[in-house]
XYZ file of C-alpha atoms in Angstrom:
775
model
C 70.663 100.407 8.989
C 67.483 102.583 8.541
C 67.211 104.877 5.620
C 67.016 108.552 6.467
C 64.293 110.703 4.948
C 65.788 112.824 2.313
C 62.419 114.293 1.092
C 58.598 113.716 0.610
C 57.616 110.382 -0.762
C 56.348 110.579 -4.340
C 52.738 109.544 -4.976
C 52.005 106.596 -7.206
C 51.450 107.352 -10.947
C 47.745 106.298 -10.714
C 46.932 109.175 -8.310
C 48.434 111.760 -10.624
C 46.264 110.591 -13.480
C 43.142 110.792 -11.310
C 43.907 114.300 -10.277
C 44.277 115.315 -13.915
C 40.912 113.767 -14.714
C 39.060 115.611 -11.867
C 40.599 118.881 -13.040
C 39.392 118.302 -16.570
C 35.791 117.419 -15.371
C 35.741 120.550 -13.225
C 36.755 122.831 -16.036
C 34.365 120.991 -18.390
C 31.423 121.671 -16.094
C 32.358 125.301 -15.715
C 32.578 125.600 -19.516
C 29.173 123.837 -19.915
C 27.523 126.212 -17.520
C 28.954 129.272 -19.281
C 27.840 127.972 -22.738
C 24.325 127.269 -21.318
C 24.056 130.752 -19.901
C 25.208 132.318 -23.220
C 22.769 130.124 -25.180
C 19.879 131.033 -22.897
C 20.649 134.753 -23.255
C 20.733 134.400 -27.052
C 17.474 132.376 -27.105
C 15.745 134.912 -24.828
C 16.894 137.729 -27.102
C 15.720 135.891 -30.225
C 12.394 135.040 -28.608
C 11.970 138.594 -27.239
C 12.510 140.101 -30.684
C 9.941 137.858 -32.273
C 7.191 137.819 -29.592
C 4.905 140.773 -28.704
C 6.054 142.494 -25.512
C 3.877 143.666 -22.660
C 1.976 146.795 -23.757
C 3.556 149.765 -22.040
C 0.778 152.067 -23.324
C -2.973 151.568 -23.878
C -3.970 150.146 -27.233
C -7.079 152.194 -26.769
C -6.038 155.604 -25.452
C -8.582 157.677 -23.587
C -10.866 159.507 -26.014
C -11.629 162.328 -23.592
C -10.110 164.186 -20.715
C -11.100 164.144 -17.065
C -13.081 167.192 -16.109
C -13.086 168.607 -12.638
C -16.466 170.184 -13.374
C -17.857 166.757 -12.320
C -17.020 167.688 -8.747
C -20.351 169.636 -8.542
C -21.875 166.190 -8.006
C -19.103 164.792 -5.804
C -19.928 163.436 -2.411
C -18.790 165.554 0.495
C -15.168 164.997 1.550
C -14.223 164.079 5.102
C -13.005 167.649 5.569
C -16.280 169.108 4.328
C -18.295 166.884 6.624
C -16.256 168.058 9.581
C -16.552 171.703 8.580
C -20.314 171.500 8.362
C -20.519 169.609 11.678
C -18.326 172.165 13.468
C -20.377 175.063 11.962
C -23.700 173.513 13.214
C -22.253 172.889 16.702
C -21.248 176.582 16.918
C -24.931 177.572 16.479
C -25.631 177.743 20.232
C -29.320 178.558 19.740
C -29.774 175.143 18.071
C -28.226 173.281 21.008
C -27.247 170.254 18.935
C -25.608 167.045 20.100
C -23.493 164.661 17.978
C -23.301 161.914 20.566
C -24.630 158.567 19.322
C -26.571 157.949 22.505
C -28.328 161.294 22.430
C -31.802 160.913 23.965
C -34.874 161.309 21.816
C -35.818 164.353 23.880
C -32.628 166.133 22.863
C -31.493 167.693 19.591
C -29.389 165.330 17.470
C -27.445 166.025 14.287
C -28.523 162.916 12.313
C -27.443 163.485 8.746
C -25.055 165.497 6.609
C -25.153 165.020 2.785
C -24.547 166.855 -0.348
C -27.232 169.361 -1.368
C -27.473 169.000 -5.173
C -27.319 172.238 -7.190
C -30.287 173.347 -9.220
C -30.215 171.628 -12.573
C -30.236 174.764 -14.696
C -27.222 176.126 -12.739
C -25.371 172.822 -13.076
C -25.959 172.549 -16.816
C -24.860 176.116 -17.409
C -21.573 175.392 -15.544
C -21.025 172.021 -17.210
C -21.551 173.538 -20.637
C -19.311 176.518 -20.008
C -22.141 179.030 -20.007
C -22.371 179.836 -16.307
C -20.519 180.114 -13.033
C -19.785 177.209 -10.686
C -22.831 176.652 -8.466
C -22.368 177.266 -4.787
C -21.456 174.033 -3.056
C -23.793 173.300 -0.098
C -24.798 170.527 2.299
C -28.087 169.294 3.664
C -28.158 168.837 7.392
C -30.994 166.969 9.135
C -31.542 167.646 12.813
C -33.963 165.687 15.028
C -35.159 168.497 17.343
C -36.418 166.386 20.187
C -36.576 169.445 22.468
C -38.928 171.099 19.939
C -40.873 168.047 18.838
C -39.985 168.387 15.163
C -37.462 167.607 12.435
C -35.661 170.346 10.549
C -33.679 170.260 7.332
C -31.075 172.964 6.842
C -28.966 173.985 3.889
C -25.441 174.927 4.972
C -22.839 176.754 2.806
C -20.796 177.677 1.107
C -18.368 174.760 1.301
C -15.742 174.102 2.334
C -15.973 177.010 4.884
C -19.674 177.491 5.757
C -20.900 180.848 7.027
C -24.641 180.425 6.732
C -27.541 177.983 7.321
C -31.244 178.275 6.405
C -34.246 176.142 7.273
C -35.607 174.649 4.076
C -38.080 172.162 5.603
C -41.299 173.913 4.492
C -39.762 174.826 1.159
C -39.052 171.161 0.378
C -42.037 169.406 1.939
C -44.731 172.119 2.220
C -45.273 171.051 5.831
C -43.665 170.675 9.213
C -42.039 167.320 9.963
C -43.189 165.787 13.344
C -40.569 164.247 15.520
C -42.359 160.924 15.298
C -41.327 160.735 11.625
C -37.699 160.411 12.571
C -35.577 157.291 11.896
C -34.793 155.233 14.999
C -31.327 156.268 15.908
C -28.558 154.335 17.598
C -29.398 156.324 20.719
C -33.045 155.211 20.625
C -31.971 151.541 19.948
C -29.746 151.732 22.986
C -32.738 152.699 25.126
C -34.927 150.047 23.485
C -32.407 147.275 24.272
C -32.197 148.500 27.892
C -36.032 148.510 28.079
C -36.172 144.919 26.739
C -33.688 143.762 29.332
C -35.378 145.336 32.322
C -39.046 145.089 31.265
C -39.124 141.804 29.364
C -36.127 139.488 29.777
C -35.501 140.015 33.500
C -39.163 139.341 34.220
C -39.309 136.136 32.129
C -36.025 134.457 33.014
C -37.671 131.046 33.380
C -39.534 131.356 30.036
C -36.459 132.612 28.288
C -34.240 129.808 29.620
C -36.621 126.885 29.084
C -37.954 128.019 25.726
C -34.924 129.717 24.122
C -31.896 128.626 26.308
C -31.356 132.310 27.090
C -29.139 133.113 30.018
C -26.137 135.193 31.071
C -23.955 133.857 28.355
C -26.674 133.378 25.682
C -29.064 135.830 24.209
C -31.713 136.124 21.464
C -31.575 138.809 18.816
C -34.250 141.429 18.038
C -35.473 142.243 14.512
C -38.003 145.099 14.309
C -40.891 145.318 11.856
C -42.232 148.497 10.215
C -44.299 150.654 10.019
C -44.544 151.457 13.753
C -48.284 151.364 14.254
C -51.454 152.022 12.230
C -51.903 155.804 12.179
C -49.894 159.018 12.091
C -48.229 159.715 15.446
C -47.852 156.082 16.372
C -44.522 154.772 17.360
C -45.433 151.224 18.447
C -43.023 148.592 17.185
C -43.491 144.843 17.085
C -40.149 143.279 17.744
C -39.534 139.669 16.764
C -36.789 137.549 18.255
C -34.410 135.194 16.602
C -31.674 132.841 17.756
C -28.222 134.288 18.131
C -26.548 132.323 15.282
C -25.124 133.026 11.823
C -28.071 133.773 9.540
C -30.342 134.681 12.460
C -33.084 135.865 10.107
C -34.163 132.302 9.388
C -34.205 131.183 13.070
C -37.348 132.733 14.513
C -38.130 131.508 18.065
C -41.861 132.273 18.297
C -41.660 135.256 20.616
C -42.725 138.815 19.727
C -43.223 141.982 21.786
C -45.143 145.248 20.989
C -43.415 148.242 22.517
C -44.980 151.668 22.692
C -42.087 154.143 22.470
C -43.971 157.266 21.344
C -42.856 159.363 24.302
C -39.568 161.107 24.069
C -39.067 160.108 27.692
C -38.034 156.451 27.805
C -39.343 156.066 31.302
C -42.878 156.291 29.842
C -42.363 153.443 27.362
C -44.398 150.288 27.910
C -45.098 146.790 26.634
C -48.569 146.733 25.018
C -48.801 143.141 23.801
C -46.809 139.897 23.826
C -46.986 136.941 21.388
C -45.680 133.574 22.572
C -46.103 130.448 20.439
C -49.068 131.950 18.618
C -50.897 133.024 21.754
C -51.398 136.785 22.667
C -50.938 138.284 26.151
C -51.721 141.809 27.348
C -48.754 142.071 29.613
C -45.453 140.362 30.375
C -46.838 139.448 33.807
C -49.846 137.665 32.236
C -47.540 135.505 30.160
C -45.375 134.731 33.131
C -48.364 133.724 35.286
C -49.972 131.528 32.639
C -46.628 129.921 31.805
C -45.993 129.029 35.408
C -49.477 127.533 35.870
C -49.140 125.502 32.688
C -52.073 127.197 30.922
C -50.001 128.020 27.811
C -48.593 125.649 25.197
C -44.903 125.856 25.918
C -42.023 126.061 23.480
C -39.397 123.536 24.648
C -35.899 124.437 23.541
C -33.889 122.073 21.474
C -30.753 122.592 19.399
C -31.291 123.460 15.803
C -29.218 122.133 12.918
C -26.934 124.765 11.358
C -28.741 125.620 8.159
C -28.137 129.371 8.044
C -24.407 129.626 7.864
C -22.653 130.612 4.613
C -19.503 128.661 5.450
C -18.652 126.532 2.377
C -19.622 122.857 2.694
C -16.623 121.750 0.675
C -12.995 122.867 0.480
C -12.173 124.945 -2.584
C -9.883 123.082 -4.950
C -9.322 125.804 -7.550
C -10.164 129.464 -8.376
C -12.899 130.090 -10.907
C -12.539 132.161 -14.090
C -10.974 135.587 -13.492
C -11.185 138.927 -15.323
C -7.940 139.672 -17.114
C -7.001 142.931 -18.870
C -4.746 141.652 -21.642
C -3.568 145.135 -22.624
C -4.384 147.226 -19.642
C -7.592 148.918 -18.470
C -9.529 150.812 -21.063
C -11.211 153.071 -18.497
C -9.966 155.680 -16.076
C -11.248 156.974 -12.744
C -10.216 160.458 -11.506
C -11.918 161.792 -8.345
C -15.649 161.266 -9.164
C -15.309 161.170 -12.909
C -15.073 158.097 -15.171
C -13.924 157.798 -18.804
C -14.569 154.669 -20.787
C -14.103 154.500 -24.537
C -16.920 156.817 -25.864
C -18.538 157.190 -22.387
C -17.972 159.713 -19.581
C -19.956 160.357 -16.354
C -19.747 161.712 -12.843
C -20.828 159.608 -9.860
C -21.790 159.767 -6.244
C -23.270 157.725 -3.438
C -26.054 159.258 -1.399
C -26.428 157.971 2.189
C -30.187 157.882 1.709
C -30.884 156.770 -1.843
C -27.570 155.157 -2.788
C -25.839 155.038 -6.114
C -26.203 157.763 -8.758
C -24.495 159.100 -11.848
C -24.700 162.482 -13.518
C -23.836 164.142 -16.762
C -23.752 160.849 -18.670
C -22.287 161.408 -22.104
C -21.703 159.217 -25.192
C -19.481 160.544 -27.950
C -19.452 163.903 -26.142
C -23.247 164.266 -26.220
C -25.147 164.271 -22.948
C -27.564 161.353 -22.785
C -28.761 161.751 -19.229
C -28.396 164.430 -16.572
C -29.110 161.943 -13.714
C -29.588 158.223 -13.292
C -30.146 157.232 -9.705
C -31.627 154.779 -7.254
C -34.611 156.239 -5.422
C -36.249 153.629 -3.219
C -36.396 149.946 -2.429
C -39.700 148.775 -0.953
C -41.111 145.427 0.243
C -44.586 144.532 1.430
C -44.878 141.246 3.434
C -47.676 138.819 4.182
C -48.005 136.993 7.514
C -50.426 135.750 10.157
C -48.198 136.869 12.970
C -47.911 140.598 13.947
C -44.226 141.031 13.427
C -44.801 140.819 9.625
C -48.503 141.128 9.058
C -48.247 144.876 8.504
C -44.591 145.004 7.462
C -43.760 147.442 4.663
C -40.055 148.270 4.411
C -39.004 151.573 2.815
C -35.211 151.369 2.787
C -34.383 154.983 1.924
C -35.825 155.919 5.364
C -33.044 153.784 6.912
C -30.525 154.751 4.284
C -29.763 152.711 1.192
C -26.302 154.143 0.534
C -25.636 154.136 4.282
C -25.099 150.375 4.130
C -22.702 150.178 1.194
C -19.831 148.424 2.914
C -16.456 147.279 1.557
C -16.778 145.019 -1.497
C -14.921 141.692 -1.376
C -12.281 141.548 -4.099
C -12.787 138.570 -6.354
C -16.273 137.723 -4.994
C -18.412 140.885 -5.051
C -16.444 142.307 -7.971
C -13.653 141.017 -10.180
C -10.269 140.917 -8.444
C -8.791 143.409 -10.988
C -11.627 145.942 -10.660
C -10.913 149.499 -9.660
C -12.143 150.238 -6.143
C -13.319 153.591 -4.747
C -13.634 154.678 -1.097
C -16.621 156.740 0.144
C -17.353 158.765 3.208
C -20.752 159.104 4.951
C -22.243 160.950 7.840
C -25.497 159.450 9.072
C -26.255 158.682 12.685
C -22.587 158.893 13.650
C -20.499 161.328 15.721
C -18.006 161.881 12.869
C -17.709 160.914 9.132
C -16.881 157.328 8.445
C -14.737 156.030 5.642
C -16.017 152.992 3.782
C -13.072 151.521 1.847
C -13.664 149.960 -1.513
C -17.405 150.530 -1.388
C -17.728 151.131 -5.108
C -16.194 149.017 -7.824
C -15.693 149.775 -11.516
C -14.646 147.262 -14.172
C -14.900 146.403 -17.785
C -16.562 143.030 -18.229
C -16.934 140.555 -21.013
C -20.689 139.888 -20.758
C -20.149 136.388 -22.168
C -21.974 136.769 -25.504
C -21.420 138.689 -28.713
C -22.829 142.158 -28.891
C -23.612 141.399 -32.527
C -22.404 138.858 -35.090
C -23.149 137.246 -38.430
C -21.730 134.243 -40.124
C -22.308 134.564 -43.839
C -23.045 131.093 -45.188
C -24.772 132.151 -48.387
C -22.551 134.102 -50.790
C -19.646 136.415 -49.728
C -18.479 133.910 -47.053
C -17.298 135.837 -43.978
C -17.589 136.243 -40.296
C -18.216 139.599 -38.589
C -18.826 140.031 -34.893
C -17.977 141.856 -31.711
C -17.719 140.733 -28.118
C -20.086 142.454 -25.714
C -17.626 144.263 -23.458
C -19.175 146.815 -21.186
C -18.261 148.931 -18.178
C -19.927 148.028 -14.905
C -20.309 150.539 -12.026
C -21.416 148.694 -8.884
C -22.097 148.946 -5.256
C -23.790 146.525 -2.931
C -25.893 147.489 0.066
C -26.621 145.159 2.965
C -29.819 146.497 4.648
C -30.721 144.189 7.481
C -31.402 140.759 6.066
C -31.316 141.716 2.366
C -28.373 142.585 0.127
C -29.016 144.544 -3.027
C -26.457 144.602 -5.848
C -26.783 147.805 -7.858
C -25.276 147.984 -11.362
C -25.103 150.752 -13.957
C -23.741 149.242 -17.156
C -22.439 151.130 -20.143
C -22.469 149.339 -23.450
C -20.577 150.120 -26.624
C -23.839 150.305 -28.551
C -24.755 153.526 -26.733
C -27.091 151.832 -24.255
C -27.093 152.247 -20.461
C -28.640 149.799 -18.079
C -29.697 150.266 -14.392
C -30.301 147.023 -12.718
C -30.676 145.444 -9.258
C -30.284 141.898 -7.970
C -31.330 140.822 -4.457
C -29.579 138.308 -2.328
C -29.034 137.898 1.429
C -31.500 136.221 3.791
C -35.270 136.024 3.541
C -37.218 137.423 6.412
C -39.039 134.609 8.179
C -41.588 134.035 10.956
C -42.327 131.265 13.490
C -44.926 128.907 12.111
C -48.340 128.869 13.765
C -51.818 127.787 12.537
C -52.575 129.461 9.241
C -49.035 130.306 8.354
C -48.906 128.345 5.116
C -51.273 130.814 3.472
C -48.421 133.362 3.585
C -45.476 131.475 2.215
C -43.639 128.152 2.283
C -42.037 126.230 5.077
C -38.274 126.313 4.737
C -37.035 124.778 7.963
C -38.503 123.338 11.135
C -41.178 125.722 12.454
C -39.887 128.375 9.941
C -42.043 130.121 7.336
C -40.482 132.049 4.531
C -42.989 134.918 4.176
C -44.318 136.013 0.810
C -43.269 139.535 -0.126
C -42.829 142.001 -2.988
C -39.766 143.852 -4.061
C -40.369 147.189 -5.736
C -37.414 149.321 -6.817
C -37.649 152.874 -8.165
C -35.117 154.516 -10.430
C -34.946 158.177 -11.501
C -34.025 158.569 -15.233
C -33.510 162.187 -16.149
C -32.758 161.861 -19.827
C -31.724 164.888 -21.794
C -31.887 163.845 -25.444
C -30.017 166.527 -27.354
C -31.040 169.095 -24.796
C -33.844 169.602 -22.277
C -36.698 170.147 -24.679
C -38.063 166.603 -25.137
C -41.284 164.783 -25.736
C -42.647 161.416 -24.574
C -43.648 158.966 -27.364
C -45.030 155.504 -27.389
C -44.821 152.897 -30.137
C -46.506 149.529 -30.532
C -48.119 147.315 -33.113
C -51.598 146.332 -34.151
C -52.923 143.989 -36.762
C -54.897 145.594 -39.586
C -56.853 143.939 -42.314
C -55.362 145.032 -45.616
C -56.132 144.314 -49.259
C -53.192 142.752 -51.095
C -52.043 145.156 -53.878
C -51.723 142.402 -56.430
C -54.928 140.610 -55.291
C -57.380 143.365 -54.302
C -60.068 140.875 -53.428
C -57.864 139.040 -50.926
C -57.215 140.347 -47.435
C -54.608 139.612 -44.830
C -53.971 140.611 -41.229
C -50.690 142.502 -41.241
C -48.853 144.063 -38.200
C -48.654 147.834 -38.445
C -46.675 150.478 -36.471
C -48.758 152.619 -34.045
C -47.092 155.791 -32.743
C -48.396 158.312 -30.228
C -47.083 161.410 -28.439
C -48.450 161.913 -24.928
C -49.120 165.429 -23.854
C -49.710 165.519 -20.128
C -48.325 163.972 -16.955
C -51.502 162.022 -16.290
C -51.423 160.535 -19.811
C -47.793 159.550 -19.284
C -48.348 157.821 -15.926
C -48.411 154.182 -17.070
C -49.936 151.996 -14.387
C -48.834 148.412 -13.793
C -52.366 147.107 -13.756
C -53.108 148.330 -17.252
C -51.722 147.436 -20.674
C -49.142 149.914 -21.759
C -47.286 150.382 -25.074
C -44.236 148.260 -25.451
C -41.967 150.980 -26.768
C -41.537 154.100 -24.553
C -39.345 156.995 -25.778
C -37.952 160.256 -24.567
C -37.456 161.950 -27.961
C -35.969 165.154 -29.241
C -37.335 167.298 -32.088
C -34.158 166.703 -34.013
C -34.053 163.994 -36.638
C -31.460 161.482 -37.804
C -30.364 161.060 -41.416
C -33.544 159.149 -42.238
C -35.922 161.775 -40.883
C -36.871 160.003 -37.630
C -36.881 161.793 -34.287
C -33.731 161.014 -32.320
C -34.719 159.316 -29.118
C -33.879 156.963 -26.268
C -36.065 154.023 -25.372
C -36.964 152.923 -21.895
C -37.107 149.112 -21.746
C -38.258 147.854 -18.358
C -37.465 144.405 -17.114
C -39.717 143.498 -14.194
C -41.624 140.699 -12.440
C -43.338 142.713 -9.772
C -46.102 141.462 -7.594
C -49.323 143.418 -7.086
C -49.049 146.885 -5.635
C -50.660 147.700 -2.302
C -54.290 148.816 -2.936
C -54.630 152.604 -2.977
C -57.394 152.255 -0.328
C -54.702 151.593 2.250
C -53.472 154.649 4.094
C -49.890 153.495 3.864
C -49.962 153.468 0.054
C -49.405 157.251 -0.195
C -45.799 156.717 0.939
C -45.093 154.329 -1.900
C -47.438 155.770 -4.602
C -44.549 155.716 -7.129
C -45.006 151.945 -7.258
C -48.362 152.353 -9.014
C -46.532 153.096 -12.201
C -44.284 151.064 -14.452
C -43.064 154.359 -15.918
C -44.250 157.869 -15.001
C -43.062 160.951 -16.881
C -43.003 164.317 -15.124
C -41.762 167.776 -15.973
C -38.471 168.359 -14.186
C -38.619 170.419 -11.003
C -35.780 170.991 -8.506
C -38.246 170.512 -5.682
C -39.265 167.147 -7.045
C -35.815 165.661 -6.469
C -36.814 162.279 -5.050
C -39.815 159.915 -5.247
C -39.602 159.058 -1.531
C -38.017 160.542 1.545
C -36.213 159.919 4.787
C -39.484 160.287 6.661
C -41.704 157.951 4.695
C -41.172 154.833 6.816
C -42.015 156.260 10.192
C -44.810 158.588 9.041
C -46.051 156.285 6.344
C -49.649 157.486 6.721
C -48.921 161.142 6.124
C -45.757 160.994 4.033
C -43.560 164.094 3.503
C -43.319 163.046 -0.188
C -46.365 161.664 -1.917
C -45.171 160.955 -5.452
C -48.702 160.852 -6.842
C -48.865 164.652 -6.271
C -46.126 165.056 -8.898
C -48.662 163.806 -11.372
C -51.823 165.313 -9.954
C -50.995 168.838 -11.228
C -51.041 167.229 -14.715
C -48.568 169.614 -16.322
C -47.819 169.732 -20.043
C -44.881 167.438 -21.043
C -44.403 168.529 -24.688
C -41.067 170.153 -25.411
C -40.217 170.180 -21.720
C -37.349 168.913 -19.512
C -38.715 165.456 -18.735
C -37.896 162.968 -15.925
C -38.868 159.267 -16.133
C -39.563 157.444 -12.858
C -39.211 153.747 -13.491
C -40.372 150.977 -11.178
C -39.127 147.426 -11.384
C -38.821 144.472 -9.147
C -40.050 140.978 -8.479
C -42.564 138.885 -6.458
C -40.710 136.662 -3.995
C -42.450 133.525 -2.694
C -39.695 132.000 -0.606
C -38.908 128.340 -1.143
C -36.498 125.695 0.155
C -33.675 126.892 -2.135
C -33.637 130.230 -0.351
C -31.883 128.407 2.465
C -29.307 129.370 3.525
C -29.806 132.485 1.440
C -31.310 133.864 -1.740
C -29.297 133.724 -4.993
C -29.149 136.621 -7.384
C -30.199 134.474 -10.415
C -33.716 135.441 -11.413
C -34.180 137.841 -8.501
C -33.970 141.298 -9.893
C -35.071 143.815 -12.504
C -33.986 146.902 -14.177
C -34.344 149.418 -17.045
C -32.389 149.584 -20.213
C -31.897 152.920 -21.992
C -31.445 152.149 -25.701
C -30.772 154.582 -28.566
C -33.669 154.509 -30.999
C -33.061 156.368 -34.197
C -30.648 158.441 -32.151
C -27.839 157.493 -34.521
C -27.766 156.818 -38.228
C -26.235 153.362 -37.536
C -25.087 151.178 -34.589
C -22.198 153.157 -33.113
C -20.430 149.969 -32.033
C -19.487 149.394 -35.660
C -16.711 151.926 -35.019
C -15.390 149.945 -32.039
C -11.914 148.574 -32.274
C -13.246 145.382 -30.722
C -14.803 144.330 -33.987
C -13.707 141.055 -35.619
C -13.904 140.306 -39.342
C -12.381 137.747 -41.556
C -13.072 135.567 -44.568
C -11.672 132.303 -45.950
C -7.892 132.448 -45.843
C -7.624 135.355 -43.432
C -8.801 133.641 -40.226
C -5.420 134.003 -38.539
C -4.720 137.543 -39.549
C -4.297 139.954 -36.675
C -5.358 142.994 -38.720
C -9.074 142.605 -38.066
C -8.987 139.855 -35.453
C -6.686 140.609 -32.509
C -7.871 137.411 -30.864
C -5.809 135.477 -33.443
C -2.611 136.754 -31.896
C -3.627 136.864 -28.197
C -2.167 133.436 -27.432
C 1.323 134.636 -28.644
C 1.352 137.555 -26.261
C 3.893 136.889 -23.469
C 1.658 138.997 -21.111
C -1.371 136.760 -21.581
C -2.239 133.681 -19.542
C -1.645 130.331 -21.148
C -4.065 130.198 -24.062
C -4.734 127.783 -26.872
C -3.708 129.039 -30.364
C -6.599 130.635 -32.287
C -8.000 128.388 -34.964
C -11.164 128.616 -37.096
C -12.591 126.158 -39.597
C -16.121 127.533 -39.950
C -15.935 128.019 -43.683
C -15.335 124.377 -44.369
C -19.061 123.536 -44.456
C -20.537 126.617 -46.122
C -23.040 126.313 -48.978
C -21.339 127.121 -52.294
C -24.038 127.735 -54.878
C -21.387 128.446 -57.538
C -20.391 124.749 -57.429
C -23.871 123.778 -58.648
C -24.046 126.156 -61.562
């Protein structure tokens, strides 16, 4: 008989024991996790209480306050540009167009830029002794209908109600329409002209020689100046392959176009160069090419040697800038504060970067420090470059300050500033991140001493400085412009060149004018001359220009009167006139050049700033050449002139295209030979380098060794080096190496906000000379 179920069957005893064990393990794991969390919280708390925390405030608070008075030098805002543009368009009698393809025969609003106030008015306002100067703009109109160029001052901003023609006031002459910059509208017509009058008539030549067709083209690169005499507008255009780095792929084809007429239908081809042979017309080249009476260029693919694409994959990022305790500078609108420094800044479309009202320890050092001109003179056997002399401010130096690449052009953690410009455009354009500002460890001590003999100690200070930078890419060349502010009270203006060299197709005789850098490619010899304006105000505007140098003199020894020795002696002079103070490059000039005040330091020496020029310039164009007048500033390493508001720049927008009769001839600033004693002085400094291109300029030129600049250094301006008061100083002796009191580096590795650093150690005193042990 089957048993009936009276209830659930009981599990074996073994299963009950296993269940109890699983329960204990589960609760044990939970308890372990809870204990771990509690221990971690305790450890984090203990560690946090012992380790330095991230600085919530600056260790070095700002030593000054931002001042809106700097806005007298600020670039025009987008709204101001638009207000000025609309005002000018309302002047129906001027009949102005803002269209980019405006014809040369029409009136075109080419440029709007800030019109700087008169210096005396600006200083009075900055120093609280005068009213705010009226804010105005300069407007440049190419009056094709009238055959001239006009400059107008428009104001007051931001709501203009007046304009006045200031052309004659500024340039003492009328400006012919042929002096105008080639606009986008004129380029548009030139490209159309090339298509209809050159390429379409030479289809066979273009295809067989350069592989040019419907889907392939060659690129034009114009050379300047445009002719050989005033009134000329005849441009040699060279052609290059349409590839990355086109400037080093010349094809051996050049065309001379006469585009003097304001009516494009009257333009014509005057000469053609093909493979080193000249032709009077396009038709002549076509006929001789077809009959086989010309040495033909046979197209073949070129290796890719001009691209800047990396050859190898990046494996790691290089060293980076790191602000361990936050930035020690501040940027507000167009005003910068950095430790003991302050300055206002701007970016002119024509001349580029500039700073104003530069102060150190609340004393004005300079009223203006600015780029003026970048000029190059080329050598060649072919026409595209045989006469080439580039004057970049005539195209616009600041015009080509594009966005800077974070981490490459400037440190990743730099502060970036946007700018607006109005030049050859229908409306103002914003250029994001076109200026960068950063504090930089220059990689060497500013000063230091290790005391081996007696009083063993180390004292030193890293050279940390503020860099204010923009980079302009003008055609083939890129210029990196830096203003650097040091804690010693020095300011440096410097430039480095990079980008692509300008090249020409090799023909017989080419090697006299450079080096071959690729197949059939000549890197053409050329000069780089850069001009800076340095308006120093040393303790006011009543300054003098002094020079100092050395000479050996034969002196009798005081303790041996009959014995003589040649001993170096200080030679000091004060120059009195502008002609005396125009120091030419081709003559020996004193090594020390000073703008000095009549005030003295504690030791009775005149307080001054020294101009120290770093340069490797080539020879200047001989003055016998008509074009030299437009670049006469390059005659001088340094030229000192009396300040005048109408001598604002050393060059002009019109120098390139009217190079033979320039609107600004800098040498005239000196010809009047004014007195420069106890006057408001301006130094015009020329620097640069000679460039003989070589194989290592392929694919493009490096900045190393290719530059120049001027350093403004205090000379008896202070009673001691002002950097001795910097909190960056390091000092320790035996036994105090690891103390944070006077060596913050000793504790940097412990900061939780710092990257992973090795602990600070120092054993330099182990091997010092101890004279006391010998006594």
